[in-house]
Tab-separated table of C-alpha atoms in Angstrom:
chain	number	residue	atom	x	y	z
H	24	MET	CA	63.853	81.144	-37.587
H	25	THR	CA	64.802	78.224	-40.005
H	26	ALA	CA	62.653	75.727	-42.266
H	27	ALA	CA	64.752	73.142	-40.064
H	28	THR	CA	64.547	74.489	-36.820
H	29	ASN	CA	60.715	74.930	-37.183
H	30	ASP	CA	60.842	71.493	-38.282
H	31	THR	CA	61.945	70.100	-34.346
H	32	VAL	CA	60.632	72.371	-32.489
H	33	LEU	CA	57.271	70.874	-34.086
H	34	LEU	CA	58.812	67.481	-33.732
H	35	ASN	CA	59.656	67.749	-29.908
H	36	ILE	CA	55.829	69.092	-30.055
H	37	ILE	CA	54.402	65.892	-31.382
H	38	ARG	CA	57.075	63.384	-29.031
H	39	GLN	CA	55.572	65.325	-26.134
H	40	GLN	CA	52.484	65.471	-27.266
H	41	SER	CA	52.424	62.222	-28.051
H	42	GLU	CA	53.835	60.878	-24.332
H	43	THR	CA	51.192	62.637	-22.823
H	44	ILE	CA	48.488	60.798	-24.785
H	45	ALA	CA	50.343	57.881	-23.393
H	46	ALA	CA	50.737	58.184	-20.301
H	47	LEU	CA	47.100	59.470	-19.788
H	48	GLN	CA	46.208	56.536	-21.821
H	49	LYS	CA	47.865	54.538	-19.390
H	50	SER	CA	46.333	56.295	-16.257
H	51	LEU	CA	42.947	56.051	-18.488
H	52	ASP	CA	43.294	52.012	-18.550
H	53	GLN	CA	44.144	52.047	-15.009
H	54	MET	CA	41.323	53.718	-13.408
H	55	ASN	CA	39.152	51.968	-15.519
H	56	GLU	CA	41.051	48.509	-14.128
H	57	GLU	CA	40.323	49.946	-10.663
H	58	SER	CA	37.144	50.625	-11.124
H	59	LYS	CA	36.269	47.545	-12.483
H	60	LEU	CA	37.872	45.635	-9.541
H	61	LEU	CA	35.654	48.114	-7.277
H	62	ARG	CA	31.861	47.179	-8.943
H	63	GLU	CA	33.507	44.120	-9.154
H	64	GLN	CA	33.617	43.849	-5.744
H	65	ILE	CA	30.199	45.432	-5.100
H	66	ASP	CA	28.496	43.093	-7.031
H	67	TYR	CA	30.322	40.291	-4.788
H	68	LEU	CA	29.414	41.911	-1.470
H	69	THR	CA	25.938	43.189	-2.566
H	70	LYS	CA	25.332	39.025	-3.135
H	71	LYS	CA	26.906	37.721	0.083
H	72	LEU	CA	24.670	40.673	1.702
H	73	PHE	CA	21.497	39.822	0.374
H	74	GLY	CA	21.668	36.865	-1.840
H	75	ARG	CA	21.059	33.863	-1.399
H	76	LYS	CA	24.106	31.652	1.281
H	77	SER	CA	24.084	28.429	-0.064
H	78	GLU	CA	25.789	27.624	-3.871
H	79	LYS	CA	23.474	25.109	-4.451
H	80	THR	CA	21.929	25.709	-7.921
H	81	ASP	CA	19.607	24.443	-11.263
H	82	VAL	CA	20.871	26.044	-13.305
H	83	ILE	CA	23.222	29.115	-13.954
H	84	SER	CA	22.219	31.090	-16.567
H	85	GLY	CA	22.958	28.527	-19.079
H	86	GLN	CA	24.480	24.934	-20.084
H	87	ILE	CA	28.678	24.476	-20.881
H	88	VAL	CA	28.524	20.932	-22.142
H	89	LEU	CA	32.196	19.706	-20.871
H	90	GLU	CA	32.748	17.340	-23.581
H	91	GLU	CA	32.874	19.424	-26.268
H	92	VAL	CA	35.595	21.766	-23.367
H	93	VAL	CA	37.628	18.759	-23.027
H	94	PHE	CA	38.150	17.973	-26.706
H	95	GLY	CA	38.660	21.334	-27.283
H	96	GLN	CA	35.316	22.652	-29.370
H	97	PHE	CA	35.147	25.505	-27.737
H	98	ASN	CA	37.577	27.813	-28.846
H	99	GLU	CA	38.631	31.237	-28.130
H	100	ALA	CA	36.492	32.873	-30.856
H	101	GLU	CA	33.556	30.729	-28.209
H	102	GLU	CA	35.291	32.420	-25.403
H	103	HIS	CA	32.482	35.463	-26.570
H	104	MET	CA	29.287	34.645	-26.970
H	105	ASP	CA	26.287	35.339	-25.816
H	106	PRO	CA	26.501	33.822	-22.631
H	107	GLY	CA	22.128	33.444	-22.717
H	108	GLU	CA	24.100	30.169	-24.775
H	109	VAL	CA	25.830	29.011	-21.899
H	110	GLU	CA	23.708	26.201	-19.270
H	111	ILE	CA	25.538	24.755	-16.880
H	112	LEU	CA	24.065	21.361	-15.812
H	113	ILE	CA	24.027	20.662	-11.678
H	114	THR	CA	22.612	17.312	-10.817
H	115	LYS	CA	20.113	17.069	-7.936
H	116	LYS	CA	20.063	15.370	-5.576
H	117	PRO	CA	17.577	12.248	-5.230
H	118	SER	CA	14.593	13.681	-3.028
H	119	ARG	CA	13.724	12.075	0.615
H	120	LYS	CA	11.395	10.103	0.958
H	121	GLY	CA	7.642	11.454	1.685
H	122	TYR	CA	7.340	12.150	5.550
H	123	SER	CA	5.980	9.564	8.312
H	124	ARG	CA	3.994	10.021	10.433
H	125	GLU	CA	4.988	6.345	11.882
H	126	LYS	CA	8.785	7.038	11.781
H	127	ALA	CA	8.650	10.709	13.699
H	128	MET	CA	6.722	8.513	16.050
H	129	ALA	CA	8.599	5.965	16.862
H	130	GLY	CA	10.150	5.387	20.062
H	131	ILE	CA	7.883	7.565	21.820
H	132	PRO	CA	5.860	6.018	25.231
H	133	GLU	CA	2.539	5.448	24.217
H	134	GLU	CA	-0.687	5.614	26.381
H	135	ASP	CA	-3.814	5.215	25.670
H	136	ARG	CA	-6.093	7.450	27.100
H	137	PHE	CA	-10.238	6.030	27.839
H	138	TYR	CA	-13.143	8.499	28.507
H	139	ARG	CA	-16.128	7.064	29.782
H	140	LEU	CA	-19.629	8.424	30.455
H	141	ALA	CA	-20.069	8.555	34.373
H	142	GLU	CA	-22.159	5.453	36.074
H	143	GLU	CA	-25.402	8.434	36.415
H	144	GLU	CA	-24.913	8.726	32.397
H	145	CYS	CA	-25.109	5.336	31.559
H	146	VAL	CA	-29.463	5.110	31.686
H	147	CYS	CA	-31.808	5.041	28.843
H	148	GLU	CA	-33.486	8.208	27.989
H	149	PHE	CA	-36.417	5.654	26.603
H	150	ASP	CA	-37.082	3.171	29.219
H	151	GLY	CA	-34.295	3.369	32.186
H	152	ASP	CA	-32.081	0.495	31.489
H	153	HIS	CA	-28.496	0.617	32.102
H	154	LEU	CA	-26.372	1.140	28.488
H	155	HIS	CA	-23.738	-1.478	28.249
H	156	SER	CA	-20.908	-0.699	26.013
H	157	ILE	CA	-20.652	-1.251	22.383
H	158	GLY	CA	-17.290	-0.928	21.402
H	159	LYS	CA	-14.786	2.469	21.539
H	160	LYS	CA	-14.370	4.515	18.937
H	161	TYR	CA	-10.054	6.628	17.813
H	162	MET	CA	-10.314	10.360	18.147
H	163	ARG	CA	-6.897	11.471	17.697
H	164	THR	CA	-3.479	11.105	19.214
H	165	GLU	CA	-2.063	14.855	20.583
H	166	ILE	CA	1.680	15.472	21.926
H	167	GLU	CA	2.060	15.502	25.095
H	168	TYR	CA	4.514	17.235	26.865
H	169	GLN	CA	5.531	16.607	30.487
H	170	PRO	CA	7.706	19.226	32.288
H	171	ALA	CA	10.950	18.586	33.318
H	172	THR	CA	11.977	17.465	36.778
H	173	MET	CA	14.224	17.795	39.524
H	174	LYS	CA	15.048	16.034	42.620
H	175	LEU	CA	17.015	15.769	45.273
H	176	VAL	CA	18.985	12.140	45.588
H	177	HIS	CA	20.416	11.408	49.132
H	178	LEU	CA	23.459	8.835	48.973
H	179	TYR	CA	24.493	6.496	51.559
H	180	GLN	CA	26.935	3.583	52.343
H	181	GLU	CA	26.287	0.872	53.607
H	182	SER	CA	28.399	-0.619	55.825
H	183	ARG	CA	28.246	-4.723	57.055
H	184	GLU	CA	30.057	-6.568	59.900
H	185	CYS	CA	30.691	-10.271	60.723
H	186	ARG	CA	28.904	-10.530	64.670
H	187	THR	CA	31.239	-14.087	65.040
H	188	CYS	CA	34.003	-11.531	64.622
H	189	ARG	CA	32.713	-9.460	66.145
H	190	SER	CA	31.969	-11.978	69.831
H	191	GLN	CA	35.498	-12.641	69.553
H	192	GLY	CA	36.703	-9.338	69.963
H	193	ARG	CA	38.018	-8.224	66.267
H	194	ASP	CA	36.561	-6.643	63.694
H	195	TYR	CA	35.085	-7.483	60.453
H	196	ILE	CA	33.779	-4.594	58.964
H	197	ILE	CA	33.474	-4.517	54.739
H	198	THR	CA	31.557	-0.730	53.528
H	199	ILE	CA	30.570	-0.210	50.032
H	200	LYS	CA	32.498	1.774	47.548
H	201	GLY	CA	29.402	3.493	45.921
H	202	PRO	CA	30.017	5.648	42.602
H	203	ALA	CA	32.303	8.620	42.566
H	204	PRO	CA	31.288	12.127	42.592
H	205	VAL	CA	31.321	13.476	39.190
H	206	LEU	CA	32.651	16.252	41.208
H	207	PRO	CA	34.699	16.454	44.597
H	208	HIS	CA	32.330	18.174	47.204
H	209	SER	CA	29.793	19.241	45.101
H	210	MET	CA	26.315	18.622	43.949
H	211	ALA	CA	26.856	17.801	40.849
H	212	SER	CA	25.570	14.660	39.340
H	213	ALA	CA	25.883	13.465	35.640
H	214	SER	CA	22.447	14.099	34.033
H	215	SER	CA	22.613	17.811	36.143
H	216	VAL	CA	26.489	18.811	34.075
H	217	ALA	CA	24.736	16.901	31.191
H	218	TRP	CA	22.067	18.743	30.656
H	219	THR	CA	23.606	22.084	31.697
H	220	MET	CA	26.416	20.817	28.748
H	221	TYR	CA	23.675	20.316	26.081
H	222	GLN	CA	21.684	23.621	27.101
H	223	LYS	CA	24.975	25.328	25.979
H	224	TYR	CA	26.790	23.599	23.264
H	225	VAL	CA	23.605	21.950	21.118
H	226	ASN	CA	20.461	24.518	22.287
H	227	HIS	CA	22.361	27.649	23.037
H	228	VAL	CA	20.558	28.309	26.074
H	229	PRO	CA	22.851	30.647	27.650
H	230	LEU	CA	24.149	29.477	31.489
H	231	TYR	CA	22.514	33.344	32.616
H	232	ARG	CA	19.042	31.467	30.468
H	233	GLN	CA	19.831	28.212	32.286
H	234	GLU	CA	20.153	29.804	35.921
H	235	LYS	CA	16.714	31.569	35.784
H	236	ASP	CA	15.069	27.920	34.452
H	237	TRP	CA	16.999	25.764	37.670
H	238	LYS	CA	15.273	28.903	39.529
H	239	ASN	CA	12.118	27.968	37.829
H	240	LEU	CA	12.155	24.629	39.215
H	241	GLY	CA	12.744	25.511	42.307
H	242	LEU	CA	16.562	25.509	42.955
H	243	GLU	CA	18.785	28.472	43.381
H	244	LEU	CA	22.147	27.547	41.343
H	245	LYS	CA	24.459	30.484	40.113
H	246	ARG	CA	25.452	30.360	36.400
H	247	SER	CA	29.237	30.594	37.987
H	248	THR	CA	28.584	26.971	39.274
H	249	LEU	CA	27.086	25.802	35.889
H	250	SER	CA	30.210	27.120	34.722
H	251	ASN	CA	32.345	25.660	37.340
H	252	TRP	CA	30.280	22.612	36.502
H	253	ILE	CA	30.731	22.358	33.193
H	254	ILE	CA	34.813	23.149	33.157
H	255	LYS	CA	35.698	21.093	35.519
H	256	THR	CA	34.282	18.170	34.026
H	257	SER	CA	36.312	18.881	31.007
H	258	GLU	CA	39.190	18.761	32.414
H	259	SER	CA	38.710	16.244	35.001
H	260	TRP	CA	36.486	14.143	32.219
H	261	LEU	CA	36.325	15.144	29.037
H	262	ALA	CA	39.851	16.270	28.268
H	263	PRO	CA	41.115	12.854	29.027
H	264	MET	CA	38.662	11.579	26.156
H	265	VAL	CA	39.393	13.828	23.515
H	266	ASP	CA	43.440	12.689	24.902
H	267	ARG	CA	42.265	8.933	23.244
H	268	LEU	CA	40.292	10.553	20.581
H	269	ARG	CA	43.092	12.224	18.742
H	270	GLU	CA	45.360	9.269	19.397
H	271	LYS	CA	42.834	7.253	17.307
H	272	LEU	CA	42.486	9.916	14.862
H	273	LEU	CA	46.289	10.085	14.136
H	274	GLU	CA	45.989	6.799	13.057
H	275	GLN	CA	44.120	7.445	10.247
H	276	ASN	CA	46.418	7.173	6.704
H	277	TYR	CA	43.806	10.316	5.736
H	278	LEU	CA	42.519	13.215	7.562
H	279	HIS	CA	40.542	16.522	6.722
H	280	ALA	CA	41.646	19.554	8.489
H	281	ASP	CA	39.970	23.318	7.635
H	282	GLU	CA	39.713	27.109	10.502
H	283	THR	CA	37.126	29.506	10.398
H	284	THR	CA	37.240	32.215	12.573
H	285	LEU	CA	35.136	33.496	15.827
H	286	GLN	CA	35.022	36.098	17.931
H	287	VAL	CA	35.344	35.803	21.590
H	288	LEU	CA	34.386	38.098	24.550
H	289	LYS	CA	35.586	39.342	27.630
H	290	GLU	CA	40.006	37.044	26.415
H	291	ALA	CA	42.095	38.421	28.593
H	292	GLY	CA	44.216	41.160	26.688
H	293	ARG	CA	41.684	41.056	23.489
H	294	THR	CA	38.752	43.104	22.644
H	295	ALA	CA	35.223	42.036	21.304
H	296	GLN	CA	36.528	42.427	17.792
H	297	SER	CA	39.514	41.052	18.012
H	298	LYS	CA	39.508	37.562	15.317
H	299	SER	CA	39.908	34.239	17.210
H	300	TYR	CA	39.939	30.857	14.970
H	301	MET	CA	38.287	27.229	15.590
H	302	TRP	CA	40.238	24.416	13.816
H	303	VAL	CA	38.335	21.346	13.202
H	304	PHE	CA	40.611	17.745	12.274
H	305	ALA	CA	38.693	15.101	11.034
H	306	THR	CA	38.989	11.404	10.203
H	307	GLY	CA	37.869	11.003	6.595
H	308	GLU	CA	34.329	9.604	5.349
H	309	THR	CA	35.290	6.242	4.603
H	310	SER	CA	36.405	5.363	8.060
H	311	ARG	CA	35.390	3.152	10.176
H	312	ALA	CA	35.347	5.773	13.581
H	313	PRO	CA	34.103	8.903	12.868
H	314	ILE	CA	36.446	11.791	14.937
H	315	ARG	CA	35.599	15.371	14.338
H	316	ILE	CA	38.015	17.018	17.118
H	317	PHE	CA	38.205	21.302	17.483
H	318	ARG	CA	40.676	23.209	18.815
H	319	TYR	CA	40.791	26.789	19.847
H	320	ASN	CA	43.319	29.319	18.978
H	321	ALA	CA	43.764	33.076	19.309
H	322	GLY	CA	45.725	32.751	15.390
H	323	ARG	CA	45.681	31.523	12.381
H	324	ASN	CA	49.476	29.966	12.539
H	325	GLY	CA	49.815	26.870	10.827
H	326	LYS	CA	51.949	25.997	14.133
H	327	VAL	CA	49.044	25.167	15.116
H	328	ALA	CA	48.177	22.228	13.045
H	329	ALA	CA	51.698	21.566	13.234
H	330	ASP	CA	51.052	20.741	17.786
H	331	PHE	CA	48.141	18.903	16.620
H	332	LEU	CA	49.407	16.078	14.124
H	333	GLY	CA	52.703	16.211	15.904
H	334	ASP	CA	54.599	13.319	13.661
H	335	TYR	CA	51.501	12.131	11.348
H	336	LYS	CA	52.936	11.126	7.751
H	337	GLY	CA	49.490	10.756	6.695
H	338	TYR	CA	47.019	12.665	3.324
H	339	LEU	CA	46.227	15.998	4.724
H	340	HIS	CA	43.057	17.553	2.897
H	341	THR	CA	42.742	20.693	2.969
H	342	ASP	CA	42.121	24.339	1.286
H	343	GLY	CA	44.930	26.613	-0.071
H	344	TYR	CA	46.040	28.889	2.954
H	345	SER	CA	50.041	28.283	3.132
H	346	GLY	CA	49.758	28.099	6.691
H	347	TYR	CA	49.719	23.997	6.374
H	348	GLY	CA	53.628	24.397	4.504
H	349	LYS	CA	54.498	24.095	8.974
H	350	VAL	CA	53.222	20.383	8.973
H	351	GLU	CA	56.023	17.942	7.945
H	352	GLY	CA	55.925	14.359	6.830
H	353	ILE	CA	52.410	14.822	5.054
H	354	SER	CA	51.208	14.558	1.877
H	355	ARG	CA	48.748	17.554	0.848
H	356	CYS	CA	45.000	17.235	-0.391
H	357	ALA	CA	43.649	20.190	-2.220
H	358	CYS	CA	40.222	20.654	-1.518
H	359	TRP	CA	38.178	21.431	-5.064
H	360	SER	CA	35.271	22.693	-3.245
H	361	ARG	CA	36.723	25.936	-2.109
H	362	VAL	CA	38.746	25.332	-6.265
H	363	ARG	CA	34.348	25.307	-7.342
H	364	ARG	CA	33.844	28.450	-4.382
H	365	TYR	CA	35.815	30.957	-6.076
H	366	PHE	CA	34.760	30.946	-9.235
H	367	VAL	CA	31.372	30.792	-7.886
H	368	ASP	CA	32.245	34.535	-5.989
H	369	ALA	CA	33.258	35.575	-9.979
H	370	LEU	CA	30.135	35.058	-11.239
H	371	PRO	CA	28.926	38.098	-12.369
H	372	LYS	CA	25.512	40.004	-10.373
H	373	ASP	CA	24.037	39.429	-13.713
H	374	SER	CA	23.950	36.242	-15.023
H	375	LYS	CA	23.759	37.314	-18.912
H	376	ASN	CA	27.346	39.626	-18.499
H	377	PRO	CA	29.764	37.867	-21.279
H	378	GLU	CA	32.444	38.068	-17.787
H	379	SER	CA	30.272	35.359	-16.769
H	380	THR	CA	31.454	32.677	-19.560
H	381	LEU	CA	34.464	32.042	-17.878
H	382	PRO	CA	33.356	31.627	-14.598
H	383	LYS	CA	31.297	29.141	-15.520
H	384	ILE	CA	33.120	26.883	-17.526
H	385	GLY	CA	35.114	26.585	-14.218
H	386	ILE	CA	32.679	25.676	-11.807
H	387	ALA	CA	31.141	23.336	-14.649
H	388	TYR	CA	34.470	21.605	-14.333
H	389	CYS	CA	34.190	20.995	-10.979
H	390	ASN	CA	30.899	19.586	-11.421
H	391	LYS	CA	31.762	16.630	-13.987
H	392	LEU	CA	33.900	15.792	-11.267
H	393	PHE	CA	31.542	16.188	-8.873
H	394	ASP	CA	29.513	14.308	-10.452
H	395	ILE	CA	31.986	11.316	-11.401
H	396	GLU	CA	32.947	11.007	-8.144
H	397	SER	CA	29.269	10.826	-6.503
H	398	ASP	CA	28.840	7.012	-9.489
H	399	LEU	CA	32.509	5.704	-7.718
H	400	LYS	CA	31.431	6.426	-3.868
H	401	ALA	CA	29.986	2.376	-3.802
H	402	LEU	CA	33.570	1.306	-5.688
H	403	SER	CA	36.341	-0.348	-3.433
H	404	PRO	CA	39.532	2.316	-3.128
H	405	GLU	CA	41.433	0.383	-5.450
H	406	ASP	CA	38.194	-0.336	-8.133
H	407	ARG	CA	38.498	3.930	-7.459
H	408	LYS	CA	41.368	4.447	-8.039
H	409	THR	CA	41.833	3.015	-11.531
H	410	LYS	CA	38.543	4.364	-12.571
H	411	ARG	CA	39.784	7.969	-11.595
H	412	LEU	CA	42.688	7.753	-13.355
H	413	GLU	CA	40.060	6.807	-16.754
H	414	LEU	CA	37.293	8.558	-15.559
H	415	GLU	CA	38.442	11.873	-13.841
H	416	LEU	CA	42.514	12.927	-16.073
H	417	PRO	CA	41.190	13.711	-19.098
H	418	VAL	CA	39.111	16.212	-17.553
H	419	LEU	CA	41.856	17.326	-14.627
H	420	GLU	CA	44.257	17.920	-17.895
H	421	ALA	CA	41.415	19.765	-19.668
H	422	PHE	CA	41.475	22.263	-16.535
H	423	TRP	CA	44.628	22.614	-16.105
H	424	SER	CA	45.659	23.525	-19.649
H	425	TRP	CA	42.779	25.875	-19.961
H	426	VAL	CA	43.690	27.666	-16.142
H	427	GLU	CA	46.691	27.987	-17.522
H	428	ASP	CA	45.519	29.541	-20.829
H	429	THR	CA	43.098	31.307	-19.731
H	430	LEU	CA	45.343	32.885	-16.467
H	431	PRO	CA	47.416	35.508	-18.701
H	432	LYS	CA	44.213	36.777	-19.759
H	433	VAL	CA	42.016	37.723	-17.082
H	434	LEU	CA	42.875	41.000	-14.287
H	435	SER	CA	45.280	38.716	-11.616
H	436	LYS	CA	43.233	41.331	-8.792
H	437	SER	CA	39.929	40.188	-10.623
H	438	LYS	CA	38.090	37.666	-9.002
H	439	ILE	CA	38.650	35.378	-12.393
H	440	GLY	CA	42.401	36.129	-12.156
H	441	LYS	CA	41.761	34.992	-8.145
H	442	ALA	CA	40.161	31.847	-8.743
H	443	LEU	CA	42.748	30.472	-11.288
H	444	GLN	CA	46.030	31.979	-9.237
H	445	TYR	CA	43.664	29.412	-6.448
H	446	ALA	CA	43.293	26.683	-8.737
H	447	LEU	CA	46.846	27.008	-9.686
């Protein structure tokens, strides 16, 4: 074998080994990325399971001075700074005024109860004279609970006739109409149905327990009867009211919409583990007539929002769910609270981890916008718009620039990658 042939063989071996090394390195990089994403997911789920649920916090491991970011003083080298040097200021809400017993008890019926000596006790033990009252001394105030009571109310209609007409051989009789029943051919009254609904939907007392409560009061009412009260009353009395509320809601030029998951037991054709959705549509904070309407649907299809909103042409404030794109003719507004939540979720479990820097910057931008909004609350809509353009526009421009510059530098499937993508 010649020297030239040996060189060719060696070069082929080197090339093959280089390709093998490159392939192994690529595979190692992929495994490292997957490992990093899995660790991040474990930390996130651990935080969700055992951490506190609220996003509010006094300090998230340091402070970022947002003005430095906005005006470009936060350079690339500083992205690798020690997270211990980074702090985010979060403005605390002013504490509520102290508890006042007088305010808490305002409006509650009051009764003065006097404890007096029995007549035979009103005698002086020294000389037998009668004891005279010299005043009263306050002891304490107690809260006295009176259990609920129930009674049967028998309704009668009075009828009256004209006796003169009767004597002349003609009838003239008038019978008072009386109140219409809540439900035809039912013993349900407005108060009993209202109490049943209040117990179930406000106090979360299931009907089988309410059935026992009614029995303890002396009346056997089956839960099927209570359920029928709720269903029939809702259809006859509440549905028209909801329809009217929807009409008034759609007269607003600015609305909120959102949807959340829930599970429905014993729903026909579906398992108890199936995801269902409760949709909510609400007026804005400044509306003179606040309205919130909830609508249940088995799915999350954007057609639910489109059907509810109909020909609505105003502004709709939602999260980033693409289903709202099926609502035609609206001007869609994104939610900054959701953007902030994505950055909060991207925070690693260890606040001193260098990877916490980028999420903290995103949170700082959001907090800055929230602080400005808080200061503008008392202004008129026109003045607020002017101030937003003056104070918030520079923050927004800096934020978008930071997002676009940072996004290519992170893993697209990582929490911070998803936060940046969501923000865009």
